[in-house]
Amino acid sequence: MDNRILGLHHITAIADNAKRNLDFYTQVLGVRLVKKTVNFDDPGTYHFYFGNENGTPGTILTFFPWEGIGKGNNGSGMATHIGYSVPKGSLEFWKNRLQNFNVNVNEGEVFGEKMISFNDPDGLQLQLIEPAGEDNRKVWTTDDIKDEYALKGFHNVTLTLKKADPTIKVLTDVLGYDLQKQEGEKYRFATDAIDTANLIDIIENDTIPAGRNAAGTNHHIAFRVKDDNVLMEYREKVLSAGLSITPKINRDYFYSLYFREPGGVLFEIATDNPGFTVDEPLNELGTNLKLPAQYEGMREKIEGVLPNLS
């Protein structure tokens, strides 16, 4: 590990119903609920973290399930598609499984890699992709979903933009990504600092209307760094590029900075430390409601207003 961006750390999206969101990701897609906590700014709303056994950066999809928020619109200025890496030969399994849960599935390719695409119950656009390279990340398995099928973690994320160049400049000059491929209006950028969760795709199309954040859309994407020292180095790089960026924020399981890139997507940079076992052991991850320290004194009240998950 070094002082480079180490691919994606996590992606955060919005849902409309906490129980439906929890059930789909844990029961249909078979990922682990790694952390059950609340929104730092709205403690009456859950914040779910889904990932592999340890909640390894690059596997973590998080949600703010705001009850009844209604459907958003995917569009330009957003991260519009989340791509998960799956084992080679597993797409037929996933196609059948999703169809058995009445999920519509489309087959296709992205940059020569076979994939299926579908929407979660809120309309979030997901892709399961068989990557060209090896992906040896440890997976979380369930009774229905064994090692040979289980989601490995992120492969890529796609940004949809009216103009690509200003965002490309941030990816290459600030975050250290390089252009790997281009096919028409689609670009693929990669970092060689890590072998997985290391791809950012861009769709450039100035006719796509701006997106609107609500259920079924991505709130932000987070890039991964080793620790606080590297995090603050990137703060200086972002400032030097003429962009506004927040101070360091403690998110309990990582430290974060946030900035909006020129195309409109909210970017975060997040640390590996301290990780998800800082407040509960590995075997109990996701089983207890963990509250930020400032809300612990309000636990009874918060538990009374949070939606029922049973």
PDB file of C-alpha atoms in Angstrom:
ATOM      1  CA  MET A   1       0.000   0.000   0.000  1.00  0.00           C
ATOM      2  CA  ASP A   2       1.237   3.493  -0.793  1.00  0.00           C
ATOM      3  CA  ASN A   3       0.099   7.077  -1.004  1.00  0.00           C
ATOM      4  CA  ARG A   4      -1.968   6.595  -4.150  1.00  0.00           C
ATOM      5  CA  ILE A   5      -5.711   6.292  -4.568  1.00  0.00           C
ATOM      6  CA  LEU A   6      -6.435   2.588  -4.067  1.00  0.00           C
ATOM      7  CA  GLY A   7      -9.540   2.378  -6.225  1.00  0.00           C
ATOM      8  CA  LEU A   8     -13.047   2.669  -4.824  1.00  0.00           C
ATOM      9  CA  HIS A   9     -13.665   2.622  -1.074  1.00  0.00           C
ATOM     10  CA  HIS A  10     -17.480   2.618  -1.062  1.00  0.00           C
ATOM     11  CA  ILE A  11     -20.505   3.874  -2.951  1.00  0.00           C
ATOM     12  CA  THR A  12     -23.504   5.420  -1.208  1.00  0.00           C
ATOM     13  CA  ALA A  13     -27.022   5.352  -2.644  1.00  0.00           C
ATOM     14  CA  ILE A  14     -30.561   6.259  -1.582  1.00  0.00           C
ATOM     15  CA  ALA A  15     -33.485   3.905  -0.974  1.00  0.00           C
ATOM     16  CA  ASP A  16     -37.157   4.494  -0.183  1.00  0.00           C
ATOM     17  CA  ASN A  17     -37.829   1.631   2.246  1.00  0.00           C
ATOM     18  CA  ALA A  18     -35.356   0.220   4.767  1.00  0.00           C
ATOM     19  CA  LYS A  19     -36.729  -3.324   5.065  1.00  0.00           C
ATOM     20  CA  ARG A  20     -37.117  -3.807   1.313  1.00  0.00           C
ATOM     21  CA  ASN A  21     -33.582  -2.521   0.766  1.00  0.00           C
ATOM     22  CA  LEU A  22     -32.131  -4.784   3.470  1.00  0.00           C
ATOM     23  CA  ASP A  23     -33.965  -7.846   2.177  1.00  0.00           C
ATOM     24  CA  PHE A  24     -32.943  -7.346  -1.449  1.00  0.00           C
ATOM     25  CA  TYR A  25     -29.224  -6.951  -0.801  1.00  0.00           C
ATOM     26  CA  THR A  26     -28.854  -9.629   1.866  1.00  0.00           C
ATOM     27  CA  GLN A  27     -31.368 -12.205   0.594  1.00  0.00           C
ATOM     28  CA  VAL A  28     -31.383 -11.739  -3.192  1.00  0.00           C
ATOM     29  CA  LEU A  29     -27.820 -10.563  -3.873  1.00  0.00           C
ATOM     30  CA  GLY A  30     -26.399 -12.322  -0.823  1.00  0.00           C
ATOM     31  CA  VAL A  31     -24.037  -9.649   0.481  1.00  0.00           C
ATOM     32  CA  ARG A  32     -23.410  -9.168   4.175  1.00  0.00           C
ATOM     33  CA  LEU A  33     -24.949  -6.413   6.265  1.00  0.00           C
ATOM     34  CA  VAL A  34     -21.640  -5.213   7.680  1.00  0.00           C
ATOM     35  CA  LYS A  35     -22.916  -2.273   9.704  1.00  0.00           C
ATOM     36  CA  LYS A  36     -26.317  -1.097  10.883  1.00  0.00           C
ATOM     37  CA  THR A  37     -26.069   2.495  12.012  1.00  0.00           C
ATOM     38  CA  VAL A  38     -27.824   5.823  11.367  1.00  0.00           C
ATOM     39  CA  ASN A  39     -27.317   8.848   9.169  1.00  0.00           C
ATOM     40  CA  PHE A  40     -24.957  11.296  10.923  1.00  0.00           C
ATOM     41  CA  ASP A  41     -27.198  14.242   9.999  1.00  0.00           C
ATOM     42  CA  ASP A  42     -30.555  12.481  10.349  1.00  0.00           C
ATOM     43  CA  PRO A  43     -30.435   9.887  13.151  1.00  0.00           C
ATOM     44  CA  GLY A  44     -34.034   8.819  12.490  1.00  0.00           C
ATOM     45  CA  THR A  45     -32.830   7.258   9.229  1.00  0.00           C
ATOM     46  CA  TYR A  46     -30.770   4.070   8.998  1.00  0.00           C
ATOM     47  CA  HIS A  47     -27.402   3.911   7.289  1.00  0.00           C
ATOM     48  CA  PHE A  48     -26.753   0.374   6.022  1.00  0.00           C
ATOM     49  CA  TYR A  49     -23.360  -0.890   4.865  1.00  0.00           C
ATOM     50  CA  PHE A  50     -23.329  -4.028   2.681  1.00  0.00           C
ATOM     51  CA  GLY A  51     -20.140  -5.843   1.697  1.00  0.00           C
ATOM     52  CA  ASN A  52     -18.022  -8.948   2.163  1.00  0.00           C
ATOM     53  CA  GLU A  53     -17.237 -10.632   5.479  1.00  0.00           C
ATOM     54  CA  ASN A  54     -14.855  -7.925   6.728  1.00  0.00           C
ATOM     55  CA  GLY A  55     -16.384  -4.978   4.928  1.00  0.00           C
ATOM     56  CA  THR A  56     -13.234  -4.653   2.843  1.00  0.00           C
ATOM     57  CA  PRO A  57     -12.970  -1.298   1.047  1.00  0.00           C
ATOM     58  CA  GLY A  58     -14.004  -1.816  -2.567  1.00  0.00           C
ATOM     59  CA  THR A  59     -16.900  -4.106  -1.578  1.00  0.00           C
ATOM     60  CA  ILE A  60     -19.022  -1.644   0.413  1.00  0.00           C
ATOM     61  CA  LEU A  61     -22.326  -0.357  -0.932  1.00  0.00           C
ATOM     62  CA  THR A  62     -24.082   1.851   1.604  1.00  0.00           C
ATOM     63  CA  PHE A  63     -27.633   3.192   1.705  1.00  0.00           C
ATOM     64  CA  PHE A  64     -29.619   5.968   3.268  1.00  0.00           C
ATOM     65  CA  PRO A  65     -33.131   4.444   3.237  1.00  0.00           C
ATOM     66  CA  TRP A  66     -35.281   7.558   3.616  1.00  0.00           C
ATOM     67  CA  GLU A  67     -38.780   6.206   4.101  1.00  0.00           C
ATOM     68  CA  GLY A  68     -41.166   7.497   1.452  1.00  0.00           C
ATOM     69  CA  ILE A  69     -38.679   9.839  -0.240  1.00  0.00           C
ATOM     70  CA  GLY A  70     -39.963   8.765  -3.648  1.00  0.00           C
ATOM     71  CA  LYS A  71     -38.092   7.879  -6.795  1.00  0.00           C
ATOM     72  CA  GLY A  72     -35.240   9.988  -8.103  1.00  0.00           C
ATOM     73  CA  ASN A  73     -34.084  10.337 -11.693  1.00  0.00           C
ATOM     74  CA  ASN A  74     -30.811   8.951 -12.955  1.00  0.00           C
ATOM     75  CA  GLY A  75     -29.159  11.423 -15.271  1.00  0.00           C
ATOM     76  CA  SER A  76     -26.130  13.529 -16.036  1.00  0.00           C
ATOM     77  CA  GLY A  77     -23.990  14.761 -13.175  1.00  0.00           C
ATOM     78  CA  MET A  78     -24.351  11.420 -11.382  1.00  0.00           C
ATOM     79  CA  ALA A  79     -22.740   8.069 -10.841  1.00  0.00           C
ATOM     80  CA  THR A  80     -25.416   6.154 -12.757  1.00  0.00           C
ATOM     81  CA  HIS A  81     -24.308   2.490 -12.830  1.00  0.00           C
ATOM     82  CA  ILE A  82     -22.634   0.288 -10.223  1.00  0.00           C
ATOM     83  CA  GLY A  83     -20.710  -2.690 -11.567  1.00  0.00           C
ATOM     84  CA  TYR A  84     -20.023  -5.713  -9.355  1.00  0.00           C
ATOM     85  CA  SER A  85     -17.405  -8.310 -10.219  1.00  0.00           C
ATOM     86  CA  VAL A  86     -18.700 -11.893 -10.247  1.00  0.00           C
ATOM     87  CA  PRO A  87     -16.868 -15.199 -10.866  1.00  0.00           C
ATOM     88  CA  LYS A  88     -16.387 -16.313 -14.446  1.00  0.00           C
ATOM     89  CA  GLY A  89     -19.238 -18.535 -15.599  1.00  0.00           C
ATOM     90  CA  SER A  90     -21.681 -17.277 -12.952  1.00  0.00           C
ATOM     91  CA  LEU A  91     -23.856 -14.968 -15.067  1.00  0.00           C
ATOM     92  CA  GLU A  92     -26.328 -17.718 -15.996  1.00  0.00           C
ATOM     93  CA  PHE A  93     -26.839 -18.461 -12.301  1.00  0.00           C
ATOM     94  CA  TRP A  94     -27.497 -14.784 -11.611  1.00  0.00           C
ATOM     95  CA  LYS A  95     -29.799 -14.366 -14.571  1.00  0.00           C
ATOM     96  CA  ASN A  96     -31.945 -17.266 -13.381  1.00  0.00           C
ATOM     97  CA  ARG A  97     -31.854 -16.205  -9.746  1.00  0.00           C
ATOM     98  CA  LEU A  98     -32.880 -12.624 -10.458  1.00  0.00           C
ATOM     99  CA  GLN A  99     -35.667 -13.717 -12.789  1.00  0.00           C
ATOM    100  CA  ASN A 100     -36.944 -16.056 -10.052  1.00  0.00           C
ATOM    101  CA  PHE A 101     -37.268 -12.943  -7.867  1.00  0.00           C
ATOM    102  CA  ASN A 102     -39.155 -11.176 -10.678  1.00  0.00           C
ATOM    103  CA  VAL A 103     -36.239  -8.886 -11.518  1.00  0.00           C
ATOM    104  CA  ASN A 104     -35.921  -7.959 -15.197  1.00  0.00           C
ATOM    105  CA  VAL A 105     -32.453  -8.748 -16.553  1.00  0.00           C
ATOM    106  CA  ASN A 106     -30.665  -7.549 -19.684  1.00  0.00           C
ATOM    107  CA  GLU A 107     -27.574  -9.234 -21.093  1.00  0.00           C
ATOM    108  CA  GLY A 108     -24.768  -7.238 -22.654  1.00  0.00           C
ATOM    109  CA  GLU A 109     -21.124  -6.264 -22.672  1.00  0.00           C
ATOM    110  CA  VAL A 110     -19.113  -3.358 -21.338  1.00  0.00           C
ATOM    111  CA  PHE A 111     -15.640  -2.856 -22.831  1.00  0.00           C
ATOM    112  CA  GLY A 112     -15.617  -6.464 -24.015  1.00  0.00           C
ATOM    113  CA  GLU A 113     -16.612  -7.918 -20.632  1.00  0.00           C
ATOM    114  CA  LYS A 114     -19.818  -9.968 -20.374  1.00  0.00           C
ATOM    115  CA  MET A 115     -22.435  -8.609 -18.003  1.00  0.00           C
ATOM    116  CA  ILE A 116     -26.065  -8.598 -17.000  1.00  0.00           C
ATOM    117  CA  SER A 117     -27.796  -5.397 -15.920  1.00  0.00           C
ATOM    118  CA  PHE A 118     -30.873  -4.883 -13.752  1.00  0.00           C
ATOM    119  CA  ASN A 119     -32.412  -2.474 -11.262  1.00  0.00           C
ATOM    120  CA  ASP A 120     -32.812  -2.927  -7.529  1.00  0.00           C
ATOM    121  CA  PRO A 121     -36.321  -2.374  -6.061  1.00  0.00           C
ATOM    122  CA  ASP A 122     -35.804   1.409  -6.051  1.00  0.00           C
ATOM    123  CA  GLY A 123     -34.484   1.553  -9.608  1.00  0.00           C
ATOM    124  CA  LEU A 124     -30.756   1.731  -8.799  1.00  0.00           C
ATOM    125  CA  GLN A 125     -28.879   0.547 -11.904  1.00  0.00           C
ATOM    126  CA  LEU A 126     -26.656  -2.460 -11.166  1.00  0.00           C
ATOM    127  CA  GLN A 127     -24.414  -4.553 -13.385  1.00  0.00           C
ATOM    128  CA  LEU A 128     -22.867  -7.960 -12.681  1.00  0.00           C
ATOM    129  CA  ILE A 129     -19.707  -8.276 -14.746  1.00  0.00           C
ATOM    130  CA  GLU A 130     -17.295 -11.124 -15.460  1.00  0.00           C
ATOM    131  CA  PRO A 131     -13.994  -9.229 -15.421  1.00  0.00           C
ATOM    132  CA  ALA A 132     -11.245  -9.939 -17.925  1.00  0.00           C
ATOM    133  CA  GLY A 133      -8.647 -10.228 -15.144  1.00  0.00           C
ATOM    134  CA  GLU A 134      -8.464 -12.325 -11.984  1.00  0.00           C
ATOM    135  CA  ASP A 135     -10.442 -11.306  -8.919  1.00  0.00           C
ATOM    136  CA  ASN A 136      -9.366 -13.268  -5.863  1.00  0.00           C
ATOM    137  CA  ARG A 137     -11.184 -11.260  -3.220  1.00  0.00           C
ATOM    138  CA  LYS A 138     -12.716 -13.242  -0.383  1.00  0.00           C
ATOM    139  CA  VAL A 139     -16.500 -13.435  -0.723  1.00  0.00           C
ATOM    140  CA  TRP A 140     -19.426 -13.624   1.679  1.00  0.00           C
ATOM    141  CA  THR A 141     -21.548 -16.715   1.011  1.00  0.00           C
ATOM    142  CA  THR A 142     -25.082 -17.738   1.956  1.00  0.00           C
ATOM    143  CA  ASP A 143     -27.017 -21.008   1.829  1.00  0.00           C
ATOM    144  CA  ASP A 144     -28.170 -20.112  -1.697  1.00  0.00           C
ATOM    145  CA  ILE A 145     -25.069 -18.369  -3.025  1.00  0.00           C
ATOM    146  CA  LYS A 146     -21.811 -20.285  -2.842  1.00  0.00           C
ATOM    147  CA  ASP A 147     -18.226 -19.208  -3.605  1.00  0.00           C
ATOM    148  CA  GLU A 148     -18.508 -19.878  -7.327  1.00  0.00           C
ATOM    149  CA  TYR A 149     -21.349 -17.346  -7.675  1.00  0.00           C
ATOM    150  CA  ALA A 150     -20.948 -14.785  -4.886  1.00  0.00           C
ATOM    151  CA  LEU A 151     -20.397 -11.094  -5.578  1.00  0.00           C
ATOM    152  CA  LYS A 152     -16.708 -10.204  -5.235  1.00  0.00           C
ATOM    153  CA  GLY A 153     -17.139  -6.471  -4.727  1.00  0.00           C
ATOM    154  CA  PHE A 154     -17.043  -3.527  -7.094  1.00  0.00           C
ATOM    155  CA  HIS A 155     -15.592  -3.803 -10.572  1.00  0.00           C
ATOM    156  CA  ASN A 156     -16.394  -0.325 -11.848  1.00  0.00           C
ATOM    157  CA  VAL A 157     -18.673   2.643 -11.453  1.00  0.00           C
ATOM    158  CA  THR A 158     -20.040   4.678 -14.363  1.00  0.00           C
ATOM    159  CA  LEU A 159     -20.370   8.461 -14.338  1.00  0.00           C
ATOM    160  CA  THR A 160     -22.774  10.065 -16.814  1.00  0.00           C
ATOM    161  CA  LEU A 161     -21.671  13.572 -17.764  1.00  0.00           C
ATOM    162  CA  LYS A 162     -22.592  16.311 -20.195  1.00  0.00           C
ATOM    163  CA  LYS A 163     -18.892  17.120 -20.709  1.00  0.00           C
ATOM    164  CA  ALA A 164     -16.191  14.616 -19.807  1.00  0.00           C
ATOM    165  CA  ASP A 165     -12.994  16.693 -20.023  1.00  0.00           C
ATOM    166  CA  PRO A 166     -13.188  18.624 -16.710  1.00  0.00           C
ATOM    167  CA  THR A 167     -13.927  15.396 -14.805  1.00  0.00           C
ATOM    168  CA  ILE A 168     -11.206  13.512 -16.690  1.00  0.00           C
ATOM    169  CA  LYS A 169      -8.737  16.168 -15.577  1.00  0.00           C
ATOM    170  CA  VAL A 170      -9.637  15.500 -11.933  1.00  0.00           C
ATOM    171  CA  LEU A 171      -9.393  11.717 -12.397  1.00  0.00           C
ATOM    172  CA  THR A 172      -6.003  11.883 -14.110  1.00  0.00           C
ATOM    173  CA  ASP A 173      -4.251  14.933 -12.632  1.00  0.00           C
ATOM    174  CA  VAL A 174      -5.566  14.734  -9.060  1.00  0.00           C
ATOM    175  CA  LEU A 175      -6.571  11.110  -8.414  1.00  0.00           C
ATOM    176  CA  GLY A 176      -3.956   9.352 -10.558  1.00  0.00           C
ATOM    177  CA  TYR A 177      -6.184   7.424 -12.980  1.00  0.00           C
ATOM    178  CA  ASP A 178      -5.151   6.729 -16.573  1.00  0.00           C
ATOM    179  CA  LEU A 179      -7.282   6.342 -19.688  1.00  0.00           C
ATOM    180  CA  GLN A 180      -7.437   2.642 -20.488  1.00  0.00           C
ATOM    181  CA  LYS A 181      -9.992   2.445 -23.310  1.00  0.00           C
ATOM    182  CA  GLN A 182     -12.418   4.576 -25.277  1.00  0.00           C
ATOM    183  CA  GLU A 183     -15.356   3.442 -27.401  1.00  0.00           C
ATOM    184  CA  GLY A 184     -17.253   6.406 -28.822  1.00  0.00           C
ATOM    185  CA  GLU A 185     -18.830   8.335 -25.958  1.00  0.00           C
ATOM    186  CA  LYS A 186     -17.656   5.771 -23.381  1.00  0.00           C
ATOM    187  CA  TYR A 187     -14.326   6.072 -21.558  1.00  0.00           C
ATOM    188  CA  ARG A 188     -12.658   3.700 -19.090  1.00  0.00           C
ATOM    189  CA  PHE A 189     -10.102   4.923 -16.568  1.00  0.00           C
ATOM    190  CA  ALA A 190      -8.036   2.708 -14.275  1.00  0.00           C
ATOM    191  CA  THR A 191      -5.570   3.001 -11.445  1.00  0.00           C
ATOM    192  CA  ASP A 192      -2.763   0.434 -11.319  1.00  0.00           C
ATOM    193  CA  ALA A 193      -2.384   0.934  -7.554  1.00  0.00           C
ATOM    194  CA  ILE A 194      -4.717  -2.029  -7.016  1.00  0.00           C
ATOM    195  CA  ASP A 195      -6.155  -4.836  -9.163  1.00  0.00           C
ATOM    196  CA  THR A 196      -9.844  -4.686  -8.164  1.00  0.00           C
ATOM    197  CA  ALA A 197     -12.494  -1.960  -7.747  1.00  0.00           C
ATOM    198  CA  ASN A 198     -10.089   0.177  -9.746  1.00  0.00           C
ATOM    199  CA  LEU A 199     -12.169   1.291 -12.755  1.00  0.00           C
ATOM    200  CA  ILE A 200     -14.115   4.481 -13.428  1.00  0.00           C
ATOM    201  CA  ASP A 201     -16.174   4.553 -16.618  1.00  0.00           C
ATOM    202  CA  ILE A 202     -17.576   7.731 -18.123  1.00  0.00           C
ATOM    203  CA  ILE A 203     -20.485   8.191 -20.510  1.00  0.00           C
ATOM    204  CA  GLU A 204     -20.329  11.620 -22.165  1.00  0.00           C
ATOM    205  CA  ASN A 205     -23.672  12.758 -23.563  1.00  0.00           C
ATOM    206  CA  ASP A 206     -24.879  16.353 -23.490  1.00  0.00           C
ATOM    207  CA  THR A 207     -28.474  15.386 -24.332  1.00  0.00           C
ATOM    208  CA  ILE A 208     -29.139  13.444 -21.116  1.00  0.00           C
ATOM    209  CA  PRO A 209     -31.087  15.581 -18.601  1.00  0.00           C
ATOM    210  CA  ALA A 210     -29.582  16.270 -15.191  1.00  0.00           C
ATOM    211  CA  GLY A 211     -30.332  13.649 -12.567  1.00  0.00           C
ATOM    212  CA  ARG A 212     -32.273  14.246  -9.360  1.00  0.00           C
ATOM    213  CA  ASN A 213     -31.168  12.598  -6.126  1.00  0.00           C
ATOM    214  CA  ALA A 214     -33.808  10.478  -4.408  1.00  0.00           C
ATOM    215  CA  ALA A 215     -34.500   6.732  -4.185  1.00  0.00           C
ATOM    216  CA  GLY A 216     -32.779   4.644  -6.833  1.00  0.00           C
ATOM    217  CA  THR A 217     -29.873   7.036  -7.352  1.00  0.00           C
ATOM    218  CA  ASN A 218     -26.318   7.251  -6.087  1.00  0.00           C
ATOM    219  CA  HIS A 219     -25.532   9.925  -3.519  1.00  0.00           C
ATOM    220  CA  HIS A 220     -21.735   9.835  -3.872  1.00  0.00           C
ATOM    221  CA  ILE A 221     -18.751   7.630  -4.651  1.00  0.00           C
ATOM    222  CA  ALA A 222     -15.764   7.298  -2.342  1.00  0.00           C
ATOM    223  CA  PHE A 223     -12.150   6.717  -3.325  1.00  0.00           C
ATOM    224  CA  ARG A 224      -9.869   4.741  -1.044  1.00  0.00           C
ATOM    225  CA  VAL A 225      -6.624   5.792   0.653  1.00  0.00           C
ATOM    226  CA  LYS A 226      -4.526   4.004   3.224  1.00  0.00           C
ATOM    227  CA  ASP A 227      -4.735   6.417   6.164  1.00  0.00           C
ATOM    228  CA  ASP A 228      -5.266   9.964   7.443  1.00  0.00           C
ATOM    229  CA  ASN A 229      -1.849  11.175   6.323  1.00  0.00           C
ATOM    230  CA  VAL A 230      -2.512  10.241   2.701  1.00  0.00           C
ATOM    231  CA  LEU A 231      -6.033  11.629   3.030  1.00  0.00           C
ATOM    232  CA  MET A 232      -4.705  15.077   3.922  1.00  0.00           C
ATOM    233  CA  GLU A 233      -2.190  14.953   1.062  1.00  0.00           C
ATOM    234  CA  TYR A 234      -5.157  14.560  -1.280  1.00  0.00           C
ATOM    235  CA  ARG A 235      -6.923  17.468   0.379  1.00  0.00           C
ATOM    236  CA  GLU A 236      -4.029  19.676  -0.689  1.00  0.00           C
ATOM    237  CA  LYS A 237      -4.121  18.240  -4.220  1.00  0.00           C
ATOM    238  CA  VAL A 238      -7.833  18.956  -4.569  1.00  0.00           C
ATOM    239  CA  LEU A 239      -7.397  22.498  -3.251  1.00  0.00           C
ATOM    240  CA  SER A 240      -4.471  23.043  -5.633  1.00  0.00           C
ATOM    241  CA  ALA A 241      -6.760  22.043  -8.505  1.00  0.00           C
ATOM    242  CA  GLY A 242      -9.027  24.951  -7.571  1.00  0.00           C
ATOM    243  CA  LEU A 243     -11.834  22.849  -6.088  1.00  0.00           C
ATOM    244  CA  SER A 244     -13.558  23.287  -2.721  1.00  0.00           C
ATOM    245  CA  ILE A 245     -13.215  20.390  -0.267  1.00  0.00           C
ATOM    246  CA  THR A 246     -14.440  19.768   3.277  1.00  0.00           C
ATOM    247  CA  PRO A 247     -12.260  19.463   6.358  1.00  0.00           C
ATOM    248  CA  LYS A 248     -11.526  15.923   7.561  1.00  0.00           C
ATOM    249  CA  ILE A 249     -14.678  14.300   8.958  1.00  0.00           C
ATOM    250  CA  ASN A 250     -14.721  11.309  11.316  1.00  0.00           C
ATOM    251  CA  ARG A 251     -17.277   8.769  10.034  1.00  0.00           C
ATOM    252  CA  ASP A 252     -16.481   6.299  12.863  1.00  0.00           C
ATOM    253  CA  TYR A 253     -15.307   3.541  10.453  1.00  0.00           C
ATOM    254  CA  PHE A 254     -13.153   5.784   8.248  1.00  0.00           C
ATOM    255  CA  TYR A 255     -12.115   9.413   7.898  1.00  0.00           C
ATOM    256  CA  SER A 256     -13.479  11.357   4.952  1.00  0.00           C
ATOM    257  CA  LEU A 257     -13.169  14.400   2.737  1.00  0.00           C
ATOM    258  CA  TYR A 258     -15.889  15.453   0.277  1.00  0.00           C
ATOM    259  CA  PHE A 259     -15.751  17.552  -2.874  1.00  0.00           C
ATOM    260  CA  ARG A 260     -17.908  17.992  -5.947  1.00  0.00           C
ATOM    261  CA  GLU A 261     -16.080  17.404  -9.207  1.00  0.00           C
ATOM    262  CA  PRO A 262     -16.760  19.762 -12.147  1.00  0.00           C
ATOM    263  CA  GLY A 263     -19.295  17.414 -13.778  1.00  0.00           C
ATOM    264  CA  GLY A 264     -21.499  17.497 -10.678  1.00  0.00           C
ATOM    265  CA  VAL A 265     -20.738  14.124  -9.040  1.00  0.00           C
ATOM    266  CA  LEU A 266     -20.058  14.202  -5.304  1.00  0.00           C
ATOM    267  CA  PHE A 267     -16.679  12.570  -4.648  1.00  0.00           C
ATOM    268  CA  GLU A 268     -15.426  11.396  -1.270  1.00  0.00           C
ATOM    269  CA  ILE A 269     -11.970  10.247  -0.276  1.00  0.00           C
ATOM    270  CA  ALA A 270     -12.037   7.766   2.627  1.00  0.00           C
ATOM    271  CA  THR A 271      -9.428   5.919   4.697  1.00  0.00           C
ATOM    272  CA  ASP A 272      -9.003   2.214   5.368  1.00  0.00           C
ATOM    273  CA  ASN A 273      -8.677   2.918   9.090  1.00  0.00           C
ATOM    274  CA  PRO A 274     -10.107   2.167  11.586  1.00  0.00           C
ATOM    275  CA  GLY A 275     -12.472  -0.287   9.846  1.00  0.00           C
ATOM    276  CA  PHE A 276     -15.763  -1.902  10.783  1.00  0.00           C
ATOM    277  CA  THR A 277     -14.540  -4.024  13.703  1.00  0.00           C
ATOM    278  CA  VAL A 278     -13.763  -0.906  15.741  1.00  0.00           C
ATOM    279  CA  ASP A 279     -17.075  -1.197  17.626  1.00  0.00           C
ATOM    280  CA  GLU A 280     -18.207  -4.831  17.213  1.00  0.00           C
ATOM    281  CA  PRO A 281     -16.356  -8.120  16.592  1.00  0.00           C
ATOM    282  CA  LEU A 282     -16.138  -9.651  13.122  1.00  0.00           C
ATOM    283  CA  ASN A 283     -18.664 -12.396  13.863  1.00  0.00           C
ATOM    284  CA  GLU A 284     -21.256  -9.822  15.026  1.00  0.00           C
ATOM    285  CA  LEU A 285     -20.891  -7.260  12.246  1.00  0.00           C
ATOM    286  CA  GLY A 286     -24.267  -5.855  11.251  1.00  0.00           C
ATOM    287  CA  THR A 287     -26.219  -7.524  14.056  1.00  0.00           C
ATOM    288  CA  ASN A 288     -26.309  -4.597  16.498  1.00  0.00           C
ATOM    289  CA  LEU A 289     -27.524  -1.038  16.022  1.00  0.00           C
ATOM    290  CA  LYS A 290     -24.371   1.055  16.357  1.00  0.00           C
ATOM    291  CA  LEU A 291     -24.879   4.766  16.985  1.00  0.00           C
ATOM    292  CA  PRO A 292     -22.436   7.639  16.552  1.00  0.00           C
ATOM    293  CA  ALA A 293     -21.247   8.725  20.003  1.00  0.00           C
ATOM    294  CA  GLN A 294     -23.241  11.967  19.926  1.00  0.00           C
ATOM    295  CA  TYR A 295     -26.495  10.001  19.602  1.00  0.00           C
ATOM    296  CA  GLU A 296     -25.872   7.241  22.147  1.00  0.00           C
ATOM    297  CA  GLY A 297     -27.746   9.198  24.829  1.00  0.00           C
ATOM    298  CA  MET A 298     -30.794   9.287  22.536  1.00  0.00           C
ATOM    299  CA  ARG A 299     -30.757   5.547  21.780  1.00  0.00           C
ATOM    300  CA  GLU A 300     -34.223   4.775  23.141  1.00  0.00           C
ATOM    301  CA  LYS A 301     -35.811   7.651  21.216  1.00  0.00           C
ATOM    302  CA  ILE A 302     -33.949   6.770  18.000  1.00  0.00           C
ATOM    303  CA  GLU A 303     -34.859   3.086  18.242  1.00  0.00           C
ATOM    304  CA  GLY A 304     -38.471   4.177  18.663  1.00  0.00           C
ATOM    305  CA  VAL A 305     -38.589   6.095  15.370  1.00  0.00           C
ATOM    306  CA  LEU A 306     -36.454   3.831  13.146  1.00  0.00           C
ATOM    307  CA  PRO A 307     -38.456   1.629  10.742  1.00  0.00           C
ATOM    308  CA  ASN A 308     -39.194  -1.969  11.720  1.00  0.00           C
ATOM    309  CA  LEU A 309     -36.869  -4.397   9.913  1.00  0.00           C
ATOM    310  CA  SER A 310     -38.500  -7.659  10.969  1.00  0.00           C
TER     311      SER A 310
END
